[in-house]
C-alpha cells in the first residue's frame, strides 16, 4: 500500500508541475499576454525520471 501511495503522490506532483507550466498564474495576464505554446515533452527524459521515481518508491517501501 505504501508503494501505491508514493507512486500516486509522485504522479500527482508530475501532473501539477505540467499544469503549473501551462496555466497563467494571474487571470488578468491571460488576456494581455499571447498564449505560450505547450512545452514539448522529451520522452526519454520523462521515462528516466519516472524510472528514478519508481526506484525511489521501491527502496522506501522495502
PDB file as gemmi writes it, atoms N, CA and C in Angstrom:
CRYST1    1.000    1.000    1.000  90.00  90.00  90.00 P 1                      
ATOM      1  N   UNK A   1       0.827  -1.203   0.000  1.00  0.00           N  
ATOM      2  CA  UNK A   1       0.000   0.000   0.000  1.00  0.00           C  
ATOM      3  C   UNK A   1       0.868   1.262   0.000  1.00  0.00           C  
ATOM      4  N   UNK A   2       2.003   1.206   0.724  1.00  0.00           N  
ATOM      5  CA  UNK A   2       2.890   2.360   0.739  1.00  0.00           C  
ATOM      6  C   UNK A   2       3.370   2.688  -0.663  1.00  0.00           C  
ATOM      7  N   UNK A   3       3.718   1.630  -1.405  1.00  0.00           N  
ATOM      8  CA  UNK A   3       4.223   1.805  -2.770  1.00  0.00           C  
ATOM      9  C   UNK A   3       3.190   2.532  -3.627  1.00  0.00           C  
ATOM     10  N   UNK A   4       1.948   2.109  -3.541  1.00  0.00           N  
ATOM     11  CA  UNK A   4       0.882   2.726  -4.337  1.00  0.00           C  
ATOM     12  C   UNK A   4       0.700   4.189  -3.935  1.00  0.00           C  
ATOM     13  N   UNK A   5       0.753   4.467  -2.646  1.00  0.00           N  
ATOM     14  CA  UNK A   5       0.583   5.844  -2.179  1.00  0.00           C  
ATOM     15  C   UNK A   5       1.721   6.736  -2.656  1.00  0.00           C  
ATOM     16  N   UNK A   6       2.948   6.223  -2.610  1.00  0.00           N  
ATOM     17  CA  UNK A   6       4.101   7.021  -3.045  1.00  0.00           C  
ATOM     18  C   UNK A   6       4.036   7.281  -4.541  1.00  0.00           C  
ATOM     19  N   UNK A   7       3.732   6.249  -5.328  1.00  0.00           N  
ATOM     20  CA  UNK A   7       3.628   6.422  -6.779  1.00  0.00           C  
ATOM     21  C   UNK A   7       2.508   7.414  -7.115  1.00  0.00           C  
ATOM     22  N   UNK A   8       1.376   7.307  -6.422  1.00  0.00           N  
ATOM     23  CA  UNK A   8       0.270   8.233  -6.677  1.00  0.00           C  
ATOM     24  C   UNK A   8       0.689   9.669  -6.354  1.00  0.00           C  
ATOM     25  N   UNK A   9       1.424   9.840  -5.262  1.00  0.00           N  
ATOM     26  CA  UNK A   9       1.885  11.182  -4.898  1.00  0.00           C  
ATOM     27  C   UNK A   9       2.851  11.727  -5.938  1.00  0.00           C  
ATOM     28  N   UNK A  10       3.771  10.890  -6.405  1.00  0.00           N  
ATOM     29  CA  UNK A  10       4.725  11.333  -7.426  1.00  0.00           C  
ATOM     30  C   UNK A  10       4.012  11.678  -8.724  1.00  0.00           C  
ATOM     31  N   UNK A  11       3.029  10.875  -9.106  1.00  0.00           N  
ATOM     32  CA  UNK A  11       2.270  11.149 -10.327  1.00  0.00           C  
ATOM     33  C   UNK A  11       1.486  12.454 -10.209  1.00  0.00           C  
ATOM     34  N   UNK A  12       0.897  12.694  -9.042  1.00  0.00           N  
ATOM     35  CA  UNK A  12       0.124  13.926  -8.888  1.00  0.00           C  
ATOM     36  C   UNK A  12       1.043  15.143  -8.895  1.00  0.00           C  
ATOM     37  N   UNK A  13       2.254  15.009  -8.338  1.00  0.00           N  
ATOM     38  CA  UNK A  13       3.210  16.112  -8.394  1.00  0.00           C  
ATOM     39  C   UNK A  13       3.623  16.390  -9.830  1.00  0.00           C  
ATOM     40  N   UNK A  14       3.827  15.328 -10.602  1.00  0.00           N  
ATOM     41  CA  UNK A  14       4.195  15.474 -12.008  1.00  0.00           C  
ATOM     42  C   UNK A  14       3.081  16.186 -12.769  1.00  0.00           C  
ATOM     43  N   UNK A  15       1.841  15.772 -12.544  1.00  0.00           N  
ATOM     44  CA  UNK A  15       0.701  16.404 -13.215  1.00  0.00           C  
ATOM     45  C   UNK A  15       0.567  17.866 -12.798  1.00  0.00           C  
ATOM     46  N   UNK A  16       0.771  18.137 -11.527  1.00  0.00           N  
ATOM     47  CA  UNK A  16       0.668  19.515 -11.041  1.00  0.00           C  
ATOM     48  C   UNK A  16       1.743  20.385 -11.675  1.00  0.00           C  
ATOM     49  N   UNK A  17       2.929  19.837 -11.844  1.00  0.00           N  
ATOM     50  CA  UNK A  17       4.009  20.593 -12.481  1.00  0.00           C  
ATOM     51  C   UNK A  17       3.689  20.926 -13.919  1.00  0.00           C  
ATOM     52  N   UNK A  18       3.085  19.998 -14.625  1.00  0.00           N  
ATOM     53  CA  UNK A  18       2.713  20.271 -16.017  1.00  0.00           C  
ATOM     54  C   UNK A  18       1.632  21.339 -16.089  1.00  0.00           C  
ATOM     55  N   UNK A  19       0.643  21.265 -15.204  1.00  0.00           N  
ATOM     56  CA  UNK A  19      -0.431  22.256 -15.201  1.00  0.00           C  
ATOM     57  C   UNK A  19       0.131  23.631 -14.841  1.00  0.00           C  
ATOM     58  N   UNK A  20       1.054  23.666 -13.889  1.00  0.00           N  
ATOM     59  CA  UNK A  20       1.659  24.927 -13.465  1.00  0.00           C  
ATOM     60  C   UNK A  20       2.356  25.604 -14.641  1.00  0.00           C  
ATOM     61  N   UNK A  21       2.982  24.807 -15.495  1.00  0.00           N  
ATOM     62  CA  UNK A  21       3.715  25.359 -16.627  1.00  0.00           C  
ATOM     63  C   UNK A  21       2.776  25.900 -17.707  1.00  0.00           C  
ATOM     64  N   UNK A  22       1.549  25.420 -17.751  1.00  0.00           N  
ATOM     65  CA  UNK A  22       0.647  25.788 -18.845  1.00  0.00           C  
ATOM     66  C   UNK A  22      -0.419  26.807 -18.454  1.00  0.00           C  
ATOM     67  N   UNK A  23      -0.737  26.908 -17.181  1.00  0.00           N  
ATOM     68  CA  UNK A  23      -1.829  27.781 -16.742  1.00  0.00           C  
ATOM     69  C   UNK A  23      -1.244  29.098 -16.237  1.00  0.00           C  
ATOM     70  N   UNK A  24      -1.727  30.251 -16.737  1.00  0.00           N  
ATOM     71  CA  UNK A  24      -1.228  31.535 -16.236  1.00  0.00           C  
ATOM     72  C   UNK A  24      -1.518  31.678 -14.742  1.00  0.00           C  
ATOM     73  N   UNK A  25      -0.597  32.279 -14.016  1.00  0.00           N  
ATOM     74  CA  UNK A  25      -0.767  32.444 -12.576  1.00  0.00           C  
ATOM     75  C   UNK A  25      -1.810  33.515 -12.253  1.00  0.00           C  
ATOM     76  N   UNK A  26      -1.840  34.559 -13.053  1.00  0.00           N  
ATOM     77  CA  UNK A  26      -2.752  35.667 -12.808  1.00  0.00           C  
ATOM     78  C   UNK A  26      -3.757  35.732 -13.958  1.00  0.00           C  
ATOM     79  N   UNK A  27      -5.047  35.605 -13.703  1.00  0.00           N  
ATOM     80  CA  UNK A  27      -6.029  35.606 -14.795  1.00  0.00           C  
ATOM     81  C   UNK A  27      -5.986  36.871 -15.655  1.00  0.00           C  
ATOM     82  N   UNK A  28      -5.577  38.014 -15.080  1.00  0.00           N  
ATOM     83  CA  UNK A  28      -5.517  39.244 -15.874  1.00  0.00           C  
ATOM     84  C   UNK A  28      -4.380  39.189 -16.889  1.00  0.00           C  
ATOM     85  N   UNK A  29      -3.355  38.387 -16.622  1.00  0.00           N  
ATOM     86  CA  UNK A  29      -2.242  38.257 -17.564  1.00  0.00           C  
ATOM     87  C   UNK A  29      -2.651  37.466 -18.800  1.00  0.00           C  
ATOM     88  N   UNK A  30      -3.649  36.637 -18.674  1.00  0.00           N  
ATOM     89  CA  UNK A  30      -4.035  35.762 -19.778  1.00  0.00           C  
ATOM     90  C   UNK A  30      -4.488  36.568 -20.995  1.00  0.00           C  
ATOM     91  N   UNK A  31      -5.191  37.671 -20.781  1.00  0.00           N  
ATOM     92  CA  UNK A  31      -5.678  38.453 -21.914  1.00  0.00           C  
ATOM     93  C   UNK A  31      -4.587  39.356 -22.489  1.00  0.00           C  
ATOM     94  N   UNK A  32      -3.654  39.805 -21.664  1.00  0.00           N  
ATOM     95  CA  UNK A  32      -2.615  40.731 -22.115  1.00  0.00           C  
ATOM     96  C   UNK A  32      -1.455  40.016 -22.805  1.00  0.00           C  
ATOM     97  N   UNK A  33      -1.233  38.779 -22.461  1.00  0.00           N  
ATOM     98  CA  UNK A  33      -0.081  38.039 -22.980  1.00  0.00           C  
ATOM     99  C   UNK A  33      -0.567  36.990 -23.966  1.00  0.00           C  
ATOM    100  N   UNK A  34       0.067  36.898 -25.136  1.00  0.00           N  
ATOM    101  CA  UNK A  34      -0.344  35.840 -26.069  1.00  0.00           C  
ATOM    102  C   UNK A  34      -0.084  34.460 -25.476  1.00  0.00           C  
ATOM    103  N   UNK A  35      -0.884  33.518 -25.892  1.00  0.00           N  
ATOM    104  CA  UNK A  35      -0.771  32.161 -25.351  1.00  0.00           C  
ATOM    105  C   UNK A  35       0.587  31.562 -25.707  1.00  0.00           C  
ATOM    106  N   UNK A  36       1.226  31.000 -24.715  1.00  0.00           N  
ATOM    107  CA  UNK A  36       2.511  30.334 -24.935  1.00  0.00           C  
ATOM    108  C   UNK A  36       2.252  28.943 -25.490  1.00  0.00           C  
ATOM    109  N   UNK A  37       3.124  28.477 -26.361  1.00  0.00           N  
ATOM    110  CA  UNK A  37       2.938  27.114 -26.869  1.00  0.00           C  
ATOM    111  C   UNK A  37       3.140  26.093 -25.752  1.00  0.00           C  
ATOM    112  N   UNK A  38       2.458  24.993 -25.859  1.00  0.00           N  
ATOM    113  CA  UNK A  38       2.624  23.930 -24.861  1.00  0.00           C  
ATOM    114  C   UNK A  38       4.049  23.395 -24.948  1.00  0.00           C  
ATOM    115  N   UNK A  39       4.683  23.173 -23.813  1.00  0.00           N  
ATOM    116  CA  UNK A  39       6.062  22.670 -23.847  1.00  0.00           C  
ATOM    117  C   UNK A  39       6.121  21.272 -24.450  1.00  0.00           C  
ATOM    118  N   UNK A  40       7.163  21.037 -25.218  1.00  0.00           N  
ATOM    119  CA  UNK A  40       7.334  19.711 -25.794  1.00  0.00           C  
ATOM    120  C   UNK A  40       7.812  18.755 -24.713  1.00  0.00           C  
ATOM    121  N   UNK A  41       7.373  17.530 -24.800  1.00  0.00           N  
ATOM    122  CA  UNK A  41       7.773  16.514 -23.833  1.00  0.00           C  
ATOM    123  C   UNK A  41       8.930  15.722 -24.425  1.00  0.00           C  
ATOM    124  N   UNK A  42      10.023  15.684 -23.688  1.00  0.00           N  
ATOM    125  CA  UNK A  42      11.165  14.876 -24.090  1.00  0.00           C  
ATOM    126  C   UNK A  42      10.937  13.490 -23.496  1.00  0.00           C  
ATOM    127  N   UNK A  43      10.442  12.567 -24.316  1.00  0.00           N  
ATOM    128  CA  UNK A  43      10.012  11.260 -23.822  1.00  0.00           C  
ATOM    129  C   UNK A  43      11.126  10.468 -23.136  1.00  0.00           C  
ATOM    130  N   UNK A  44      12.343  10.371 -23.692  1.00  0.00           N  
ATOM    131  CA  UNK A  44      13.388   9.614 -22.984  1.00  0.00           C  
ATOM    132  C   UNK A  44      13.693  10.188 -21.601  1.00  0.00           C  
ATOM    133  N   UNK A  45      13.719  11.510 -21.497  1.00  0.00           N  
ATOM    134  CA  UNK A  45      13.978  12.127 -20.196  1.00  0.00           C  
ATOM    135  C   UNK A  45      12.830  11.860 -19.237  1.00  0.00           C  
ATOM    136  N   UNK A  46      11.601  11.960 -19.729  1.00  0.00           N  
ATOM    137  CA  UNK A  46      10.430  11.696 -18.892  1.00  0.00           C  
ATOM    138  C   UNK A  46      10.443  10.262 -18.368  1.00  0.00           C  
ATOM    139  N   UNK A  47      10.789   9.315 -19.242  1.00  0.00           N  
ATOM    140  CA  UNK A  47      10.837   7.909 -18.827  1.00  0.00           C  
ATOM    141  C   UNK A  47      11.935   7.688 -17.790  1.00  0.00           C  
ATOM    142  N   UNK A  48      13.080   8.347 -17.963  1.00  0.00           N  
ATOM    143  CA  UNK A  48      14.168   8.208 -16.997  1.00  0.00           C  
ATOM    144  C   UNK A  48      13.760   8.754 -15.633  1.00  0.00           C  
ATOM    145  N   UNK A  49      13.084   9.895 -15.628  1.00  0.00           N  
ATOM    146  CA  UNK A  49      12.613  10.467 -14.363  1.00  0.00           C  
ATOM    147  C   UNK A  49      11.613   9.533 -13.694  1.00  0.00           C  
ATOM    148  N   UNK A  50      10.690   8.963 -14.462  1.00  0.00           N  
ATOM    149  CA  UNK A  50       9.714   8.044 -13.876  1.00  0.00           C  
ATOM    150  C   UNK A  50      10.391   6.796 -13.329  1.00  0.00           C  
ATOM    151  N   UNK A  51      11.418   6.290 -14.024  1.00  0.00           N  
ATOM    152  CA  UNK A  51      12.143   5.122 -13.517  1.00  0.00           C  
ATOM    153  C   UNK A  51      12.855   5.442 -12.213  1.00  0.00           C  
ATOM    154  N   UNK A  52      13.417   6.641 -12.114  1.00  0.00           N  
ATOM    155  CA  UNK A  52      14.062   7.054 -10.865  1.00  0.00           C  
ATOM    156  C   UNK A  52      13.019   7.139  -9.758  1.00  0.00           C  
ATOM    157  N   UNK A  53      11.849   7.707 -10.066  1.00  0.00           N  
ATOM    158  CA  UNK A  53      10.778   7.808  -9.068  1.00  0.00           C  
ATOM    159  C   UNK A  53      10.325   6.426  -8.600  1.00  0.00           C  
ATOM    160  N   UNK A  54      10.198   5.488  -9.535  1.00  0.00           N  
ATOM    161  CA  UNK A  54       9.777   4.132  -9.164  1.00  0.00           C  
ATOM    162  C   UNK A  54      10.838   3.450  -8.313  1.00  0.00           C  
ATOM    163  N   UNK A  55      12.107   3.631  -8.688  1.00  0.00           N  
ATOM    164  CA  UNK A  55      13.203   3.038  -7.906  1.00  0.00           C  
ATOM    165  C   UNK A  55      13.211   3.610  -6.490  1.00  0.00           C  
ATOM    166  N   UNK A  56      13.002   4.916  -6.381  1.00  0.00           N  
ATOM    167  CA  UNK A  56      12.938   5.558  -5.072  1.00  0.00           C  
ATOM    168  C   UNK A  56      11.795   4.973  -4.243  1.00  0.00           C  
ATOM    169  N   UNK A  57      10.629   4.823  -4.862  1.00  0.00           N  
ATOM    170  CA  UNK A  57       9.471   4.278  -4.148  1.00  0.00           C  
ATOM    171  C   UNK A  57       9.737   2.852  -3.695  1.00  0.00           C  
ATOM    172  N   UNK A  58      10.359   2.049  -4.547  1.00  0.00           N  
ATOM    173  CA  UNK A  58      10.667   0.667  -4.165  1.00  0.00           C  
ATOM    174  C   UNK A  58      11.623   0.625  -2.977  1.00  0.00           C  
ATOM    175  N   UNK A  59      12.634   1.471  -2.995  1.00  0.00           N  
ATOM    176  CA  UNK A  59      13.608   1.480  -1.889  1.00  0.00           C  
ATOM    177  C   UNK A  59      12.984   1.986  -0.595  1.00  0.00           C  
ATOM    178  N   UNK A  60      12.029   2.903  -0.699  1.00  0.00           N  
ATOM    179  CA  UNK A  60      11.380   3.422   0.504  1.00  0.00           C  
ATOM    180  C   UNK A  60      10.429   2.401   1.123  1.00  0.00           C  
ATOM    181  N   UNK A  61       9.875   1.513   0.303  1.00  0.00           N  
ATOM    182  CA  UNK A  61       8.853   0.590   0.791  1.00  0.00           C  
ATOM    183  C   UNK A  61       9.412  -0.749   1.244  1.00  0.00           C  
ATOM    184  N   UNK A  62      10.545  -1.152   0.696  1.00  0.00           N  
ATOM    185  CA  UNK A  62      11.044  -2.496   1.011  1.00  0.00           C  
ATOM    186  C   UNK A  62      12.425  -2.462   1.602  1.00  0.00           C  
TER     187      UNK A  62                                                      
END                                                                             
